[in-house]
Amino acid sequence: VNLNKSAAERWGGVLEGYSNEDLIAYGKELERMVGETLPTWLPVVDVVSHFADLLKYQEGFDDYVQEIEGMAQAIEERFQEEIPAGLSLKYLKVFNLGYDFSSYCTSGVYAPKERNQVTLFRNLDWEEDIFKKYVLKVTFTKDETRYFEGLHFLFQVGVLTGINKDFSVALNYRLLPDQPWLAAELRGMRTNYQCAKDNHYGSSLLIRRAFDEGMNYQAAKQLFTESHLISPCYLIMGGAEGKGCVLERNRERTDAEKTIDEQTRVVACTNCDSCDGYNEKQNDKWAGDDELLQTARDRLERAENFAFDTKDDLFELLEQEEINNKYTIFQSLLTHQCEEEEGNFGIEVRIPH
């Protein structure tokens, strides 16, 4: 994706990698997913359009809206016949705002004793296997130089998993401890909607902005710590200078943080709080019927207690029971080589079968 191009043209080449049949199947899945997430059953009200319009309140994200519009226009020009609603502009806008409300994961940062490299490790879990076919490893270029890399789903312009020469980051879903699962399901969508109208940021688009502006670790961490967000989340960061942290975010501020230091070689995060110790409110009642919330503490304990010797052990960790589960879409390592030439960074990704 060439950032020197106009925003509407940037993703056109990516779409060419998929057949019409692939795009139609994906569009049907996006339509189903949005329909199950939003209260589309309400009479008279076009709920999808109302949520799609929330992007206009996202200050400083005009380029990202134009990127989405460019892909929607390319789809319209490519297909002569009727296409699934999930490929329309309003559904693609909702997809770009809504995915970070429920990205279940096991993530963490590992720094060896020598601090000669830092690796962010991540399993991303999502409910539908079809998404494995639409995982993209995207290289963003600027002035003919590799600027940053990200792991995306097709049509997603925000970043859930990414790295540049100075920092890496992964975004995990957070359900606040005082919100039982069912109550959160009923109240959360309304709260997210109002926060978006109040100019809170979508987390994945905020991460993209940090990469687009070429921020270093400290500047990005400050942005992620202080910005108002649409939805609570966990942000897991690695830094090219042997740094790493987990931020537990609510919508207005950072509740807690844990950091790599001289005594700590790994920090990990799933979908439960751990920066100040385990939160006893995140129990069975809190997790409800959500399988991935029910396993969040077990996944975290496996990650924190795994015997790390080298970076090569990390994919072995990501294969551990419950960390690698029936919902896992991809496994990835994002690595900074701290003592080698500047700009030596990259992503390794595996799609489990």
XYZ file of C-alpha atoms in Angstrom:
353
model
C 0.000 0.000 0.000
C 1.692 3.159 -1.257
C 0.985 6.091 1.085
C 2.153 8.539 -1.603
C -0.917 7.687 -3.685
C -4.229 9.420 -3.160
C -6.173 7.758 -0.365
C -8.892 6.418 -2.671
C -6.328 4.592 -4.863
C -4.176 2.940 -2.190
C -5.913 -0.418 -1.795
C -6.912 -1.104 -5.412
C -4.052 -3.519 -6.031
C -4.943 -5.529 -2.940
C -8.462 -6.222 -4.240
C -7.030 -7.619 -7.469
C -5.663 -10.575 -5.515
C -9.193 -11.956 -4.951
C -11.614 -13.530 -7.408
C -15.194 -12.348 -7.760
C -16.344 -15.534 -6.031
C -14.030 -14.861 -3.066
C -15.291 -11.305 -2.727
C -18.954 -12.325 -2.885
C -18.436 -15.016 -0.221
C -16.659 -12.495 2.006
C -19.366 -9.886 1.452
C -22.034 -12.349 2.569
C -20.024 -13.081 5.720
C -19.605 -9.367 6.515
C -23.348 -8.864 6.007
C -24.110 -11.748 8.386
C -21.600 -10.540 10.985
C -22.844 -6.940 11.024
C -26.457 -8.143 11.077
C -25.789 -10.265 14.170
C -23.805 -7.518 15.930
C -26.086 -4.512 15.403
C -29.829 -4.375 16.211
C -30.757 -4.461 12.502
C -34.176 -5.866 13.443
C -35.366 -2.426 14.596
C -38.262 -1.209 12.408
C -37.932 1.905 10.227
C -34.398 2.793 11.452
C -31.471 1.986 9.131
C -29.133 0.974 11.959
C -26.197 0.132 9.682
C -26.248 3.615 8.120
C -26.411 5.251 11.559
C -23.303 3.379 12.704
C -21.517 3.955 9.384
C -22.042 7.697 9.817
C -20.018 7.603 13.051
C -16.803 7.802 11.021
C -17.527 11.462 10.288
C -16.988 12.206 13.997
C -13.477 10.672 13.950
C -11.268 13.754 13.838
C -8.188 13.425 11.651
C -9.308 10.194 9.945
C -10.461 11.672 6.611
C -7.832 9.727 4.656
C -9.057 6.449 6.123
C -12.655 7.226 5.160
C -11.442 7.954 1.617
C -9.544 4.644 1.537
C -12.756 2.787 2.447
C -14.717 4.791 -0.124
C -12.101 3.973 -2.751
C -12.451 0.231 -2.135
C -16.252 0.432 -2.219
C -16.069 2.317 -5.521
C -13.666 -0.269 -6.967
C -16.113 -3.042 -6.017
C -19.005 -1.221 -7.702
C -16.987 -0.782 -10.904
C -15.841 -4.416 -10.903
C -19.253 -6.069 -10.560
C -22.017 -5.672 -13.074
C -24.502 -7.812 -11.178
C -25.979 -7.144 -7.750
C -23.474 -7.640 -4.910
C -24.013 -8.657 -1.265
C -24.866 -5.771 1.065
C -21.686 -6.586 2.998
C -19.590 -5.147 0.143
C -21.429 -1.803 0.183
C -19.863 1.353 1.565
C -21.933 1.494 4.749
C -21.082 -2.099 5.712
C -17.364 -1.544 5.053
C -17.445 1.551 7.262
C -19.093 -0.380 10.103
C -16.517 -3.169 9.719
C -13.704 -0.642 10.161
C -15.235 0.798 13.331
C -16.581 -2.356 14.881
C -13.945 -5.065 14.680
C -11.862 -3.769 17.572
C -14.851 -4.193 19.916
C -14.333 -7.961 19.921
C -10.834 -8.993 18.816
C -10.057 -11.857 21.183
C -6.381 -12.698 21.439
C -3.396 -13.943 23.338
C -0.620 -11.376 22.988
C 2.596 -10.405 24.709
C 6.119 -9.037 24.419
C 9.329 -11.015 24.939
C 12.771 -9.452 25.428
C 15.810 -11.738 25.982
C 18.271 -10.929 28.730
C 20.656 -9.370 26.217
C 17.883 -7.045 24.949
C 19.260 -7.479 21.405
C 15.782 -8.009 20.037
C 12.181 -7.561 21.132
C 9.372 -9.749 19.796
C 5.664 -9.130 20.104
C 3.789 -12.447 19.855
C 0.099 -12.728 19.023
C -2.677 -15.210 18.339
C -5.806 -13.536 16.984
C -9.085 -15.350 17.632
C -12.324 -14.737 15.755
C -15.476 -16.773 15.462
C -15.553 -17.635 11.742
C -12.986 -19.806 9.975
C -13.657 -18.081 6.631
C -11.603 -15.079 7.793
C -8.376 -17.111 7.439
C -8.657 -16.710 3.660
C -8.757 -12.926 3.938
C -5.748 -12.276 6.204
C -3.342 -9.827 4.577
C 0.255 -9.054 5.474
C 0.439 -5.449 4.275
C 3.615 -3.455 3.679
C 2.975 0.299 3.743
C 5.513 2.318 1.743
C 6.304 6.019 1.680
C 8.807 7.743 -0.624
C 9.751 4.278 -1.947
C 10.729 3.146 1.572
C 9.158 0.421 3.729
C 7.369 2.512 6.369
C 5.493 -0.037 8.480
C 3.795 -3.428 8.241
C 0.452 -4.703 9.490
C -1.733 -7.786 9.576
C -5.193 -6.917 8.277
C -8.412 -8.464 7.130
C -9.511 -7.486 3.628
C -11.257 -4.054 3.612
C -9.823 -3.174 7.026
C -7.733 0.023 6.937
C -7.167 0.323 10.698
C -4.398 -1.681 12.367
C -4.953 -4.414 14.960
C -1.424 -5.837 14.642
C 1.480 -3.769 13.317
C 5.153 -2.785 13.479
C 7.524 -0.036 12.328
C 11.210 0.545 13.026
C 10.492 1.894 16.528
C 7.476 0.077 17.986
C 5.019 -2.783 17.526
C 1.481 -3.070 18.844
C -1.419 -5.514 19.167
C -5.009 -4.663 20.112
C -7.054 -6.996 22.360
C -10.717 -6.788 23.358
C -11.497 -5.804 26.966
C -14.739 -6.313 28.861
C -14.582 -4.160 31.970
C -14.606 -6.069 35.294
C -17.788 -4.399 36.544
C -19.757 -5.296 33.409
C -21.237 -8.821 33.464
C -21.209 -10.326 29.982
C -24.940 -10.106 29.234
C -25.329 -6.578 30.609
C -22.286 -5.481 28.614
C -23.805 -6.945 25.452
C -27.000 -4.979 26.016
C -25.439 -1.662 27.111
C -22.111 -1.646 25.338
C -23.332 -0.932 21.800
C -25.277 2.135 22.924
C -22.289 3.434 24.911
C -19.892 2.826 22.021
C -22.244 4.678 19.684
C -22.456 7.717 21.951
C -18.688 7.767 22.544
C -18.062 7.754 18.786
C -20.414 10.741 18.411
C -18.470 12.469 21.192
C -15.275 12.158 19.085
C -13.747 9.217 20.936
C -11.426 7.259 18.665
C -11.748 3.819 17.148
C -8.662 2.029 18.498
C -7.562 0.377 15.244
C -7.738 3.695 13.372
C -5.831 5.452 16.167
C -3.074 2.836 15.865
C -2.969 3.399 12.102
C -2.554 7.137 12.741
C 0.449 6.493 15.018
C 2.110 4.477 12.261
C 1.212 6.967 9.519
C 2.798 9.785 11.535
C 5.972 7.736 12.075
C 5.770 7.864 15.863
C 8.405 6.247 18.055
C 7.622 3.990 21.013
C 7.265 6.755 23.596
C 5.097 9.033 21.442
C 2.808 6.159 20.454
C 2.516 5.000 24.053
C 1.508 8.508 25.131
C -1.107 8.655 22.350
C -2.525 5.261 23.344
C -2.474 6.166 27.052
C -4.199 9.529 26.838
C -6.673 9.364 23.921
C -10.385 8.843 24.520
C -11.555 5.586 22.921
C -14.887 4.282 21.663
C -14.480 1.001 23.518
C -12.262 -0.396 26.319
C -9.289 -2.448 25.148
C -5.844 -3.803 25.919
C -2.869 -2.398 24.011
C 0.279 -4.518 23.974
C 3.442 -2.712 22.815
C 7.010 -3.667 22.006
C 9.857 -1.209 21.416
C 13.074 -1.323 19.423
C 15.091 -0.307 22.502
C 14.213 -3.413 24.526
C 10.930 -1.970 25.795
C 7.510 -3.498 26.204
C 4.236 -2.948 28.067
C 0.564 -3.855 28.436
C -1.948 -1.010 28.828
C -5.377 -1.720 30.318
C -7.616 0.961 28.819
C -11.123 2.129 29.597
C -12.786 4.680 27.368
C -11.274 7.751 29.076
C -7.952 6.698 30.601
C -5.473 3.934 31.321
C -6.470 1.906 34.391
C -3.193 -0.003 34.822
C 0.080 -0.895 33.126
C 2.736 -3.577 33.352
C 6.161 -3.142 31.805
C 9.255 -5.102 30.826
C 12.151 -4.238 33.147
C 15.443 -5.755 34.314
C 13.637 -8.507 36.206
C 10.818 -9.057 33.691
C 11.505 -10.604 30.302
C 7.913 -11.130 29.216
C 4.572 -9.371 29.671
C 1.420 -11.047 28.366
C -2.256 -10.251 27.900
C -5.397 -12.102 26.827
C -8.882 -10.721 27.532
C -8.801 -10.307 31.323
C -7.088 -7.793 33.604
C -3.694 -8.714 35.062
C -1.567 -5.577 35.395
C -2.443 -5.209 39.097
C -3.001 -8.903 39.629
C -6.024 -10.953 38.672
C -9.335 -9.166 39.077
C -11.706 -11.343 41.063
C -14.709 -9.652 39.442
C -13.766 -11.300 36.151
C -15.385 -14.593 37.107
C -17.883 -17.010 35.543
C -20.720 -14.505 35.849
C -18.605 -11.879 34.114
C -17.668 -14.268 31.278
C -21.201 -15.575 30.777
C -21.559 -17.863 27.749
C -18.521 -16.398 25.977
C -16.074 -19.291 25.481
C -13.057 -17.067 24.865
C -13.694 -14.965 27.968
C -14.091 -18.184 29.964
C -10.560 -19.280 28.938
C -8.939 -15.833 29.238
C -7.262 -16.492 32.603
C -6.028 -19.969 31.614
C -4.562 -18.585 28.391
C -2.826 -15.822 30.306
C -1.323 -18.193 32.884
C 0.047 -20.430 30.127
C 1.678 -17.445 28.427
C 3.148 -15.997 31.625
C 4.511 -19.335 32.856
C 5.928 -20.633 29.583
C 9.685 -21.345 29.608
C 11.195 -18.784 27.227
C 14.781 -19.323 26.118
C 14.844 -17.908 22.600
C 12.547 -16.227 20.127
C 12.118 -19.624 18.434
C 10.138 -20.781 21.479
C 7.401 -18.253 20.796
C 5.618 -20.137 18.028
C 5.711 -23.176 20.332
C 3.935 -21.039 22.951
C 1.311 -20.000 20.410
C 0.596 -23.695 19.751
C -0.191 -24.398 23.410
C -3.611 -25.780 24.283
C -6.316 -23.072 24.634
C -3.946 -20.393 23.291
C -4.258 -22.143 19.930
C -7.971 -22.931 19.823
C -10.781 -23.542 17.348
C -11.237 -19.786 16.934
C -7.582 -18.940 16.139
C -7.290 -17.180 12.768
C -3.566 -16.437 12.706
C -0.382 -16.683 14.794
C 2.270 -13.991 14.423
C 5.639 -12.742 15.631
C 6.623 -9.077 15.181
C 10.340 -8.583 15.776
C 12.750 -5.664 16.201
C 16.466 -6.430 15.818
C 17.703 -3.800 18.250
C 21.453 -3.910 17.606
C 21.424 -4.218 13.830
C 20.861 -1.605 11.159
C 18.004 0.824 11.654
C 14.744 -0.288 10.139
C 15.331 -4.022 10.641
C 11.825 -5.119 11.590
C 9.286 -7.590 10.283
C 6.334 -9.928 10.716
C 6.165 -13.711 10.563
C 2.647 -15.121 10.294
C 1.114 -18.590 10.268
C -2.452 -19.592 9.474
C -3.311 -22.731 11.526
C -5.284 -25.537 9.864
